[in-house]
Short mmCIF file of C-alpha atoms and ligand atoms in Angstrom, two decimals:
data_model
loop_
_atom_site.label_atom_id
_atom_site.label_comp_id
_atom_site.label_asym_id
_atom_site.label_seq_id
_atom_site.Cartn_x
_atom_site.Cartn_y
_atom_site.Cartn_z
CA UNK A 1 25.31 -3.38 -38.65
CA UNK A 2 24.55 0.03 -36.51
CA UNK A 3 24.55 -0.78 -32.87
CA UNK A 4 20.41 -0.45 -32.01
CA UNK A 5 19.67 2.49 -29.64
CA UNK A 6 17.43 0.85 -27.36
CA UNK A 7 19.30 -1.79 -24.50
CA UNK A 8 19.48 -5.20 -25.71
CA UNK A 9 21.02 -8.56 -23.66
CA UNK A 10 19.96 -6.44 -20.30
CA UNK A 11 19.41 -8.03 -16.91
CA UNK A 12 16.14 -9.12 -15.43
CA UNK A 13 16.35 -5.93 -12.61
CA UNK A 14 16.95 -3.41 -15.43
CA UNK A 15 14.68 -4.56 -17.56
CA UNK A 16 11.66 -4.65 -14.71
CA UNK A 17 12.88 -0.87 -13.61
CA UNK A 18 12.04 -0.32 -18.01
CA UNK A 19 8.75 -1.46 -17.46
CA UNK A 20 8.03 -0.26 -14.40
CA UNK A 21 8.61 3.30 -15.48
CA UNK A 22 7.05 3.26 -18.18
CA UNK A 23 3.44 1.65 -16.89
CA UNK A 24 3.77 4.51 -14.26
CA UNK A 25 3.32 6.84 -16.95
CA UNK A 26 0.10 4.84 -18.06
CA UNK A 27 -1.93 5.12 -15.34
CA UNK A 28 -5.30 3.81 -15.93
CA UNK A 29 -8.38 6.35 -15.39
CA UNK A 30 -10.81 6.29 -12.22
CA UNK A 31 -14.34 5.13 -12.92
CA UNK A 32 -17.21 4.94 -10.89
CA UNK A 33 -18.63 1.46 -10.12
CA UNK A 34 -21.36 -0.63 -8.34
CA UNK A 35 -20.03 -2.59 -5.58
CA UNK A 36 -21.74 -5.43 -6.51
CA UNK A 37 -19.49 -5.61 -9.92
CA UNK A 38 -16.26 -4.73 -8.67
CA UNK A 39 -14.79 -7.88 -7.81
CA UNK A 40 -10.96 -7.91 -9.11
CA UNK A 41 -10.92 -4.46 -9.51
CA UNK A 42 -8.15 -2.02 -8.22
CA UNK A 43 -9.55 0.79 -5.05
CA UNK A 44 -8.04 4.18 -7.06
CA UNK A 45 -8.75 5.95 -3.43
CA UNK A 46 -8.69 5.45 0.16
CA UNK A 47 -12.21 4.52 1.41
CA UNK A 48 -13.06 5.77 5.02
CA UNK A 49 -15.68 4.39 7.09
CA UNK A 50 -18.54 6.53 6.75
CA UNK A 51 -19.56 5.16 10.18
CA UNK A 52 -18.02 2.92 12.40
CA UNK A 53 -18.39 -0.85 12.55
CA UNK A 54 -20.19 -1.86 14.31
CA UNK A 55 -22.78 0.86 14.31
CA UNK A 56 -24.30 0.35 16.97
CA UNK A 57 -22.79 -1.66 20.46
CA UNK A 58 -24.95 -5.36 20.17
CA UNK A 59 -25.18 -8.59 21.34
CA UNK A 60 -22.65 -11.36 20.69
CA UNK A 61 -24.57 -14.25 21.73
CA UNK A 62 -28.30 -14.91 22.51
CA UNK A 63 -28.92 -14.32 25.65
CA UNK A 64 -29.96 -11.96 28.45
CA UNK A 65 -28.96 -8.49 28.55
CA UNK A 66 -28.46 -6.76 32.35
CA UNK A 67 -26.22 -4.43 33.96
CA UNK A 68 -22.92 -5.81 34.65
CA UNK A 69 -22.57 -4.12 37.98
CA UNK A 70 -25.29 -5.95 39.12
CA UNK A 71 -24.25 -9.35 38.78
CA UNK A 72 -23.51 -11.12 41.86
CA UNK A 73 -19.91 -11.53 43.46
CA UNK A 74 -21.17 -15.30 45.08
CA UNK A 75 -24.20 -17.08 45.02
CA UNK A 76 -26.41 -15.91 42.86
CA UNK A 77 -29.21 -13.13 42.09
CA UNK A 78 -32.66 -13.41 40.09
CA UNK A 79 -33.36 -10.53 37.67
CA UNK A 80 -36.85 -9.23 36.41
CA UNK A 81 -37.35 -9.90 32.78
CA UNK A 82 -38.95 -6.87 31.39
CA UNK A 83 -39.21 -7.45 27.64
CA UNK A 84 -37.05 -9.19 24.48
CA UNK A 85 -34.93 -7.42 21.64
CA UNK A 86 -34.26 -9.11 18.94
CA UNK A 87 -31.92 -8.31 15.67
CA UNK A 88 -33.57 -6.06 13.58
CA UNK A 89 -35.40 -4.65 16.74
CA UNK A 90 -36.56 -0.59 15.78
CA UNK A 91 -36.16 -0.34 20.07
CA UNK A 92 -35.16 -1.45 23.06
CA UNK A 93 -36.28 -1.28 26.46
CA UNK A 94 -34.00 0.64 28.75
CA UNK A 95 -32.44 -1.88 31.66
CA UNK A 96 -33.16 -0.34 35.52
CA UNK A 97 -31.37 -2.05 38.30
CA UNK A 98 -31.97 -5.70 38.62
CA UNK A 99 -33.72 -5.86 35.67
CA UNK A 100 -32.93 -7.80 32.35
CA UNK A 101 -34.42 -8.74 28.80
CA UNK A 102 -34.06 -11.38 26.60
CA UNK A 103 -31.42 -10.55 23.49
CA UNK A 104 -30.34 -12.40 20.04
CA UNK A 105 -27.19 -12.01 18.02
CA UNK A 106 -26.76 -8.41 16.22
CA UNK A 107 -29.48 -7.36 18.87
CA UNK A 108 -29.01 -3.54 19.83
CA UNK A 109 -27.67 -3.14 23.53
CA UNK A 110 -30.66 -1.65 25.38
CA UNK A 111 -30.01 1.55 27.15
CA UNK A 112 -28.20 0.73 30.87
CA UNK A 113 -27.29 -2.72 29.93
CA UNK A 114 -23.47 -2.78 29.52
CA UNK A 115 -22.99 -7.17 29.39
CA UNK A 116 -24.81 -10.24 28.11
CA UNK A 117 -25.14 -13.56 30.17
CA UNK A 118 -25.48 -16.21 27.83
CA UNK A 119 -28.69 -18.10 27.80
CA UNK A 120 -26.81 -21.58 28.33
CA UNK A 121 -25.74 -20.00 31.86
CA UNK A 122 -28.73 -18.53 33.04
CA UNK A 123 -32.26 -20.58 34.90
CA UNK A 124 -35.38 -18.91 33.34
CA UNK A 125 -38.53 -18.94 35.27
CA UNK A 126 -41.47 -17.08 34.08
CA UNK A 127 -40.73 -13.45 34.25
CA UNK A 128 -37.24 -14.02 36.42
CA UNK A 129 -34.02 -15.55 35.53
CA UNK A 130 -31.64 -16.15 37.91
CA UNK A 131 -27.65 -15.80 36.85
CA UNK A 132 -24.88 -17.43 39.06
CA UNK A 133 -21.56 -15.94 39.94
CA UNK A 134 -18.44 -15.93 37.66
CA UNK A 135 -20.42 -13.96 34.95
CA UNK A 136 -17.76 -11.07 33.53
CA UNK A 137 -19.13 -7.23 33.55
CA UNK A 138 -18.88 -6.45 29.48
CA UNK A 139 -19.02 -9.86 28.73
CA UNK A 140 -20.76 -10.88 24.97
CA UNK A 141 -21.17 -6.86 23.81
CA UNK A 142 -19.80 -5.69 20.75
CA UNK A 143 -18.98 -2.13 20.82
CA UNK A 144 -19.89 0.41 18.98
CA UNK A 145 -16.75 0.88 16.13
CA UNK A 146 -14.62 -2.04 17.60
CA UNK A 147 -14.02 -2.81 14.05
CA UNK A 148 -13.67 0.10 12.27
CA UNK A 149 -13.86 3.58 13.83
CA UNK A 150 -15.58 6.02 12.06
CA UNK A 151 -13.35 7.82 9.77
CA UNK A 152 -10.42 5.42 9.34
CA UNK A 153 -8.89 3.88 6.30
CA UNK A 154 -11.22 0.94 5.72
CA UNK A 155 -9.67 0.04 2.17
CA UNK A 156 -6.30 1.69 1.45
CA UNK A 157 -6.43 3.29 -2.26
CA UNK A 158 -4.12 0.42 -4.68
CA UNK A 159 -5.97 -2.37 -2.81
CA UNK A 160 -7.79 -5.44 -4.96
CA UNK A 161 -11.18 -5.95 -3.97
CA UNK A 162 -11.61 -9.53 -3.38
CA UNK A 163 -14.09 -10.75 -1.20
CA UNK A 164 -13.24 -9.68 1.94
CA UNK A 165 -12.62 -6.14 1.11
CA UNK A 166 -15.90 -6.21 -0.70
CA UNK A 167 -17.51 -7.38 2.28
CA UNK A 168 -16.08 -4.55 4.56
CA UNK A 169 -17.50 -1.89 1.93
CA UNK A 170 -20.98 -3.11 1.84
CA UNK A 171 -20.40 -3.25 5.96
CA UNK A 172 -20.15 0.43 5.71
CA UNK A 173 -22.72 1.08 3.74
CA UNK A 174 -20.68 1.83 0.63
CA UNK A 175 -22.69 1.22 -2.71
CA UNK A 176 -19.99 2.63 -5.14
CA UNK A 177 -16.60 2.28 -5.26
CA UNK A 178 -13.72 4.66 -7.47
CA UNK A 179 -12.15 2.04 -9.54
CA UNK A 180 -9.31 1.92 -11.66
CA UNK A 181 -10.59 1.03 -15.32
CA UNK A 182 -9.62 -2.21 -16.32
CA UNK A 183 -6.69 -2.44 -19.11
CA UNK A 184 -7.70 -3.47 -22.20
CA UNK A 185 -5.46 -6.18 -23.93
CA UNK A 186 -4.70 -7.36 -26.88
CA UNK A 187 -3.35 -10.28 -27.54
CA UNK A 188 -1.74 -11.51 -31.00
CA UNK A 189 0.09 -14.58 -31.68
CA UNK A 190 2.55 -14.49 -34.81
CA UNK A 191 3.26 -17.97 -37.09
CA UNK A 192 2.80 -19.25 -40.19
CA UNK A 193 2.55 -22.53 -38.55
CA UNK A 194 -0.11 -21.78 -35.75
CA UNK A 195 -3.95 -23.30 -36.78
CA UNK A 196 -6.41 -23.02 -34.11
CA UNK A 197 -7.73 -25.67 -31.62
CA UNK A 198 -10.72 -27.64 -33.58
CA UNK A 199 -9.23 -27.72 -36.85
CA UNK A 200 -6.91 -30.32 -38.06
CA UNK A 201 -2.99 -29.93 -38.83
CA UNK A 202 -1.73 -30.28 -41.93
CA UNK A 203 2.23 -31.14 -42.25
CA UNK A 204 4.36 -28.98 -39.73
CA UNK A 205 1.61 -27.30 -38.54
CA UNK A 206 0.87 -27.15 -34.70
CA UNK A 207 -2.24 -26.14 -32.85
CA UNK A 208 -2.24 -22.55 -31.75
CA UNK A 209 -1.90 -22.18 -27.63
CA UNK A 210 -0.51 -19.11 -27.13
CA UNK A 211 -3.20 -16.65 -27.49
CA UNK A 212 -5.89 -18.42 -25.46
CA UNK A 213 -3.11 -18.70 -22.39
CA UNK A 214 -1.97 -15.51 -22.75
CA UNK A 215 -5.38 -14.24 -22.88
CA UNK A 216 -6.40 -16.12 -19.84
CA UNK A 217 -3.21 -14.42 -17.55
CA UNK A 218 -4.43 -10.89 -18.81
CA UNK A 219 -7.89 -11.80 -17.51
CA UNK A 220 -6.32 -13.26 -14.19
CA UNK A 221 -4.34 -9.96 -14.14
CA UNK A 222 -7.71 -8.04 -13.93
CA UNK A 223 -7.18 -6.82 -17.52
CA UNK A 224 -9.80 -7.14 -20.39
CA UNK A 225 -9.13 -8.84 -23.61
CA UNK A 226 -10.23 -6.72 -26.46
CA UNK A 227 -8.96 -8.44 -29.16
CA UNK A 228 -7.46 -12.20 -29.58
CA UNK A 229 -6.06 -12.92 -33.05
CA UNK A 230 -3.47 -14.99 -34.92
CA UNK A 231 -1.18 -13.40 -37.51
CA UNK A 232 0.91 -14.95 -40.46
CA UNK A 233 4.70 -13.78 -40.44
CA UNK A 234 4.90 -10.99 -43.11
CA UNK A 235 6.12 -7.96 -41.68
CA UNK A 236 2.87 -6.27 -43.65
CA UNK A 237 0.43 -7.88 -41.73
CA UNK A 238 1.98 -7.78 -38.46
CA UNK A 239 2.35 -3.75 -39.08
CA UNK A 240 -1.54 -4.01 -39.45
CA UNK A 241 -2.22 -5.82 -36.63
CA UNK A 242 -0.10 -3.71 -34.19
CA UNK A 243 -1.45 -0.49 -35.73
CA UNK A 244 -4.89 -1.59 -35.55
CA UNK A 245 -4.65 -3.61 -31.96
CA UNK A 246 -3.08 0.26 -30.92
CA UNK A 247 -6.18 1.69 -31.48
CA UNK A 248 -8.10 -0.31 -28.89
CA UNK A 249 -5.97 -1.51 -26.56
CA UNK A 250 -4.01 -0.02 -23.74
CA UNK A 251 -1.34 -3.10 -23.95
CA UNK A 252 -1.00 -5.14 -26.99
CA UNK A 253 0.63 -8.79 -25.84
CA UNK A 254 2.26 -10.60 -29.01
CA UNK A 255 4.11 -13.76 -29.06
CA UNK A 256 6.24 -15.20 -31.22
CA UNK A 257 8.26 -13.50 -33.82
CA UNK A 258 11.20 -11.73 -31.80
CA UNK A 259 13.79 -13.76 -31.45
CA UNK A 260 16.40 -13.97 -34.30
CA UNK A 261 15.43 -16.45 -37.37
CA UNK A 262 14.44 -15.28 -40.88
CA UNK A 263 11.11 -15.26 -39.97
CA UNK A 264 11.26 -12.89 -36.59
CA UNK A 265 9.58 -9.24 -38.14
CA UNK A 266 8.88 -8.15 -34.83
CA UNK A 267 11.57 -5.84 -33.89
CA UNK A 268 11.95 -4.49 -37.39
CA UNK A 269 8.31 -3.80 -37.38
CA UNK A 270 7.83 -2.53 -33.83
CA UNK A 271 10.72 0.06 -34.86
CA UNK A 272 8.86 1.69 -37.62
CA UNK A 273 5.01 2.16 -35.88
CA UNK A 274 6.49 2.59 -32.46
CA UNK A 275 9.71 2.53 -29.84
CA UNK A 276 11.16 -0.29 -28.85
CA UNK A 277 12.53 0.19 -24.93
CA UNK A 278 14.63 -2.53 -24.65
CA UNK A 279 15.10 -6.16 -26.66
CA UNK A 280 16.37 -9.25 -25.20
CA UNK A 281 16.52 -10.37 -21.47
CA UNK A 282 19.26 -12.51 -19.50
CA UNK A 283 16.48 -14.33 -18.20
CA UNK A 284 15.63 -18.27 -19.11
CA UNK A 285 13.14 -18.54 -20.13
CA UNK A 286 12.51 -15.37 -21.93
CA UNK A 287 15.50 -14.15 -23.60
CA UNK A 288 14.00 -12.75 -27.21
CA UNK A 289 11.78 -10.67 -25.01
CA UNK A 290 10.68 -7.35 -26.54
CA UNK A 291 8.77 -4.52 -25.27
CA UNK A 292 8.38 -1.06 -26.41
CA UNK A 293 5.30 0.76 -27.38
CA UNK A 294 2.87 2.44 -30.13
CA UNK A 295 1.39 6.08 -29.29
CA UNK A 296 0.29 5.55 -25.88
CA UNK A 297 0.01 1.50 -25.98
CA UNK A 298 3.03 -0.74 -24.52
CA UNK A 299 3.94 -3.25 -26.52
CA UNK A 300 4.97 -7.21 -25.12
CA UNK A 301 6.73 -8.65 -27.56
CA UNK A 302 6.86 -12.58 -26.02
CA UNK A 303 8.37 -15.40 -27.49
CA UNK A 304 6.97 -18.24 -29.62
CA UNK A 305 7.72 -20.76 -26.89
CA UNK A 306 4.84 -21.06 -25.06
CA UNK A 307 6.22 -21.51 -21.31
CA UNK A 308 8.71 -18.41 -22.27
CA UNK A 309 5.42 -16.96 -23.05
CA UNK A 310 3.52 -17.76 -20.24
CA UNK A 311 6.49 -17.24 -17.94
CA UNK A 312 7.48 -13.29 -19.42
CA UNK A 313 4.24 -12.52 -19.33
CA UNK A 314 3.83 -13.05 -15.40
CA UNK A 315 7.46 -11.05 -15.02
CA UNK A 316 6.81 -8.10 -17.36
CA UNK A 317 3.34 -7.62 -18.23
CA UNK A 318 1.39 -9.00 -15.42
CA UNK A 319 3.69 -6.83 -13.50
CA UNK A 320 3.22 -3.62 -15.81
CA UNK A 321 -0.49 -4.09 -15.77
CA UNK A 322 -0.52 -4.24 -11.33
CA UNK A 323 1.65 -0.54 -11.88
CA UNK A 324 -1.00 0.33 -14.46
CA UNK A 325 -3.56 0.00 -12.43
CA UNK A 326 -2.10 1.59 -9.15
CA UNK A 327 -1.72 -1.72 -6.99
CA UNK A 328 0.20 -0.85 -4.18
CA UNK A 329 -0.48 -4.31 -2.15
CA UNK A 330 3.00 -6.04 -2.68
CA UNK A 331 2.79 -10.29 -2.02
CA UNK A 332 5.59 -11.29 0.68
CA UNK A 333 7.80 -12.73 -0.72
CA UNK A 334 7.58 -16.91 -0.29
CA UNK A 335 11.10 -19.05 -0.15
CA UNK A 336 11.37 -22.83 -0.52
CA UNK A 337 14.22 -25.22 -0.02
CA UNK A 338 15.25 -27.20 -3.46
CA UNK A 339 14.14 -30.65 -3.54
CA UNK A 340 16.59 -31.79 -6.11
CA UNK A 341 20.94 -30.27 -6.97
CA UNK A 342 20.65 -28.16 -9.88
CA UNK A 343 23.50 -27.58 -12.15
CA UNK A 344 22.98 -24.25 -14.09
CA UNK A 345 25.21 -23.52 -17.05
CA UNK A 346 24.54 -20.47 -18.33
CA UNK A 347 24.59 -16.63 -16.69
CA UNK A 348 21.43 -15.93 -17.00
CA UNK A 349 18.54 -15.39 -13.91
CA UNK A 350 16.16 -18.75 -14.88
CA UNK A 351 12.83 -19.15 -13.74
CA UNK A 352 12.62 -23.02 -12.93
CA UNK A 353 9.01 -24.67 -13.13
CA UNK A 354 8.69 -26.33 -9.58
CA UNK A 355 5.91 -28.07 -7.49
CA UNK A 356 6.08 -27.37 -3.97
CA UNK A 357 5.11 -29.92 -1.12
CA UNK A 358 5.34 -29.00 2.45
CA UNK A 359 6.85 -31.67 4.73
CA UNK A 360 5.82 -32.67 8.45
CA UNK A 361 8.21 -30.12 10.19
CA UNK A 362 6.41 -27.15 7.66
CA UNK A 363 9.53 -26.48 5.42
CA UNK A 364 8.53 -25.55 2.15
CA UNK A 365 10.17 -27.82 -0.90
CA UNK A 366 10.44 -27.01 -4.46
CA UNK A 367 11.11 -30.09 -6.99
CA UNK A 368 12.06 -28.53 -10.41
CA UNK A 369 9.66 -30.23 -12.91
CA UNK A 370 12.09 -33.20 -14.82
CA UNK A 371 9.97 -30.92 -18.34
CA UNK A 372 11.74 -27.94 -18.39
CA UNK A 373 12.32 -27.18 -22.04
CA UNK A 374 10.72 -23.72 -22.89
CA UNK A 375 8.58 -25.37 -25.22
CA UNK A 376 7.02 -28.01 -22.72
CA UNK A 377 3.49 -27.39 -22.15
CA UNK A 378 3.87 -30.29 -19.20
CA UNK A 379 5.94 -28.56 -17.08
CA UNK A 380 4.01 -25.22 -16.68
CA UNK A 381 1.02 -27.05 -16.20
CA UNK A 382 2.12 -29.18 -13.55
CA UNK A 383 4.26 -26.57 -11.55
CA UNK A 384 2.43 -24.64 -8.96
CA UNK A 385 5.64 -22.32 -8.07
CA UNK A 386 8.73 -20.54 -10.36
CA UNK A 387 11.43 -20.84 -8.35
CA UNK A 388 14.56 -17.92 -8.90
CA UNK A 389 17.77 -19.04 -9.91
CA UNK A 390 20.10 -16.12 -9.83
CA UNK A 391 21.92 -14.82 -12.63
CA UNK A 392 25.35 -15.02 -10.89
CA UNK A 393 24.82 -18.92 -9.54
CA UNK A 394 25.33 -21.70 -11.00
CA UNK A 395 25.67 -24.80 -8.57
CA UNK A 396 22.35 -25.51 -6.50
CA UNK A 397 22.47 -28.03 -3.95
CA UNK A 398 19.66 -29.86 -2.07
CA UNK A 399 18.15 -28.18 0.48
CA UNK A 400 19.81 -24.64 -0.70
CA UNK A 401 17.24 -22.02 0.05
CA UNK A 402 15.77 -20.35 -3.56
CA UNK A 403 13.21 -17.61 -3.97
CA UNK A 404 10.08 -18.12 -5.46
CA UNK A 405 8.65 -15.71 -7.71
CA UNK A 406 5.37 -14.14 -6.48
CA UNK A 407 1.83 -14.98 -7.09
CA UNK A 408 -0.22 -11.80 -8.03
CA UNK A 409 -2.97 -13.32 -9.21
P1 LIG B 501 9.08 -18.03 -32.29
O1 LIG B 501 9.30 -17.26 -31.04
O2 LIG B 501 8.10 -17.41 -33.21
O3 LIG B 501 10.40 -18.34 -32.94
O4 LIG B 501 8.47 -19.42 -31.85
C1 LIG B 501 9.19 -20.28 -31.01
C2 LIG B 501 8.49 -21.62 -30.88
O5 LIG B 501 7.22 -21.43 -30.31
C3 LIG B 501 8.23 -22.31 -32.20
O6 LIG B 501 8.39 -23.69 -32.02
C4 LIG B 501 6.79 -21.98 -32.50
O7 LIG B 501 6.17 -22.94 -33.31
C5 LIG B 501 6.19 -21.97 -31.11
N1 LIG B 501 5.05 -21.06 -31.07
C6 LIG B 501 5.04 -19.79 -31.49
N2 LIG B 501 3.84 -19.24 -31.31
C7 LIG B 501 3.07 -20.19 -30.77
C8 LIG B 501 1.71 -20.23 -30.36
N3 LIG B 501 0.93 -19.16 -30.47
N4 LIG B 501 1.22 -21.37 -29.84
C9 LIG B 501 2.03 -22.45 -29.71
N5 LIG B 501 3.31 -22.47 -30.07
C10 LIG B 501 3.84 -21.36 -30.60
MG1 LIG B 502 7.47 -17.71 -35.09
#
């Protein structure tokens, strides 16, 4: 058989820098959109504050608003209290010497009045208060921009816009926000023997999983699913499929079908609609892992196995569609101390399912699930963590410090 021309059996590292390069190329287009609909979507430029942040220089506290200078060293003074400003106030009354008003929360300054005395601190009697010594000149004020200056990077270009960041846009006054479009997906899942939840099985059938999960990590990955469907394992209809799912999508996510049984079309296929970029991975789970592309779709050819599914589509794609979409944030990276020896046979990188507990002193533990088989549902769902076990290592012991791969989403 002639050697194929693409990389096969390659290393976890080269097979990320394969993907990596290639999503570059795919950069998603900028769109325009509504702040209020943005949520998980990617900043494609850097947004300056159109104004700083505050605005305006305000009250922290309710209160009384005075001149700081006039606030007495020992003893105390009485100040004349000329008026009230309240948040949302269209003026204020400017402060003379010994003078004060009343002030709420968000409250503009009024002009001359540089400090607040809270109104816990102060005795009020008719149209006097009287403050006591120990009061600090600036105290309770909020400048002007203490926040954000005007002009600075609010929200770096590449950054997700989760709540906070949403928060500091509509702060500033910023109604619509350049967005990366969101990649469309498609997902496919390959088997004769796959029937979908609700309907019964008939013998050696099982009860499709892949496609929903798979599905559900594009969507966490801030992708859109255009298409979900399940496809029978004739080379035929799989050409179909990845021809049609081309069309539409900007990443078409199979699984199943790649690895090496009579019944594995994939590769075959994927070589005469598109390129295949590399096949195989020394990675557990995940080794039959494919990916190439169709025109200008990439192609993730997962396996069957549904926690090798679940657990190459975090490493490749999720990570292809973050490049895709011009993320730049980059998680630190989290450690944890092995709760359990492992013995690892093989020379492959594995990605153990774990579930992390923190103890009284605050070190981080990972227990590898006892359900590690790449077909156990259990263990992926009750693993919060994948922890990294080298390529080159084989004997873990207790305690022995091990990466954990990164949450994106
Ligand atoms: P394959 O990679 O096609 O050889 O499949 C490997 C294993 O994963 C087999 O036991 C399949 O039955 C199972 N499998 C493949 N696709 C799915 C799916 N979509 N949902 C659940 N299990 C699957
Ligand atoms: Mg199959």
């Amino acid at each position: 058989m002639a050697e194929p021309e693409y990389p096969v059996r390659i290393g976890l590292e080269q097979a990320l820098e394969i993907v990596g390069a290639r999503a570059a190329q795919h950069r998603l287009p900028v769109e325009t959109g509504d702040l209020a609909d943005a949520q998980d979507r990617v900043l494609a430029e850097d947004m300056r504050a159109p104004h700083p942040l505050p605005p305006f220089a305000n009250s922290a506290m309710d209160g009384f608003a005075l001149r700081g200078g006039d606030l007495p060293a020992q003893g105390e003074r009485t100040f004349a209290l000329i008026g009230e400003v309240f948040a949302g106030a269209d003026s204020a009354p400017p402060i003379g010497a010994g003078e004060c008003v009343r002030i709420t929360t968000g409250a503009p300054l009024p002009p001359g009045a540089d400090t607040v005395v809270i109104k816990e601190n102060v005795v009020v009697d008719g149209d006097s208060i009287t403050a006591k010594a120990g009061e600090k000149l600036h105290a309770n004020v909020r400048a002007a921009g203490e926040d954000y200056m005007e002009g600075v990077i609010a929200i770096a270009s590449g950054t997700w816009l989760r709540a906070p960041q949403l928060a500091v846009l509509a702060a500033l006054g910023i109604a619509h926000v350049p967005v990366r479009r969101r990649p469309r997906v498609a997902v496919i899942a390959t088997g004769n023997e796959l029937v979908p939840a609700g309907q019964p099985l008939a013998f050696g059938q099982i009860h499709e999983s892949n496609a929903v999960m798979l599905a559900s990590l594009a969507r966490e990955a801030g992708a859109m699913v255009v298409a979900r469907r399940c496809v029978r394992d004739d080379p035929e209809a799989l050409r179909e499929a990845l021809l049609d799912a081309a069309l539409e999508a900007d990443v078409i996510v199979t699984s199943g079908g790649v690895s090496a049984g009579e019944a594995d079309h994939l590769p075959r296929v994927l070589a005469t609609v598109g390129d295949i970029h590399f096949h195989k991975v020394r990675l557990k789970p995940g080794m039959p892992t494919l990916f190439g592309q169709i025109g200008a779709c990439l192609h993730f050819g997962l396996p069957g196995n549904p926690v090798a599914s679940a657990v190459t589509f975090r490493v490749f794609a999720g990570f292809a569609l973050r490049a895709m979409l011009g993320v730049t944030q980059v998680p630190k990276p989290s450690c944890a101390r092995l709760a359990a020896p492992v013995h690892k046979r093989h020379a492959r990188a594995e990605l153990a399912r774990c579930s992390l507990h923190t103890d009284e002193q605050g070190t981080q533990w990972a227990m590898p699930h006892a359900k590690q088989g790449s077909g156990m549902l259990r263990g992926l769902a009750e693993s919060g963590a994948l922890a990294l076990l080298p390529a080159d290592a084989h004997e873990f012991a207790k305690g022995d410090v091990v990466m954990l791969w990164p949450e994106y989403f």
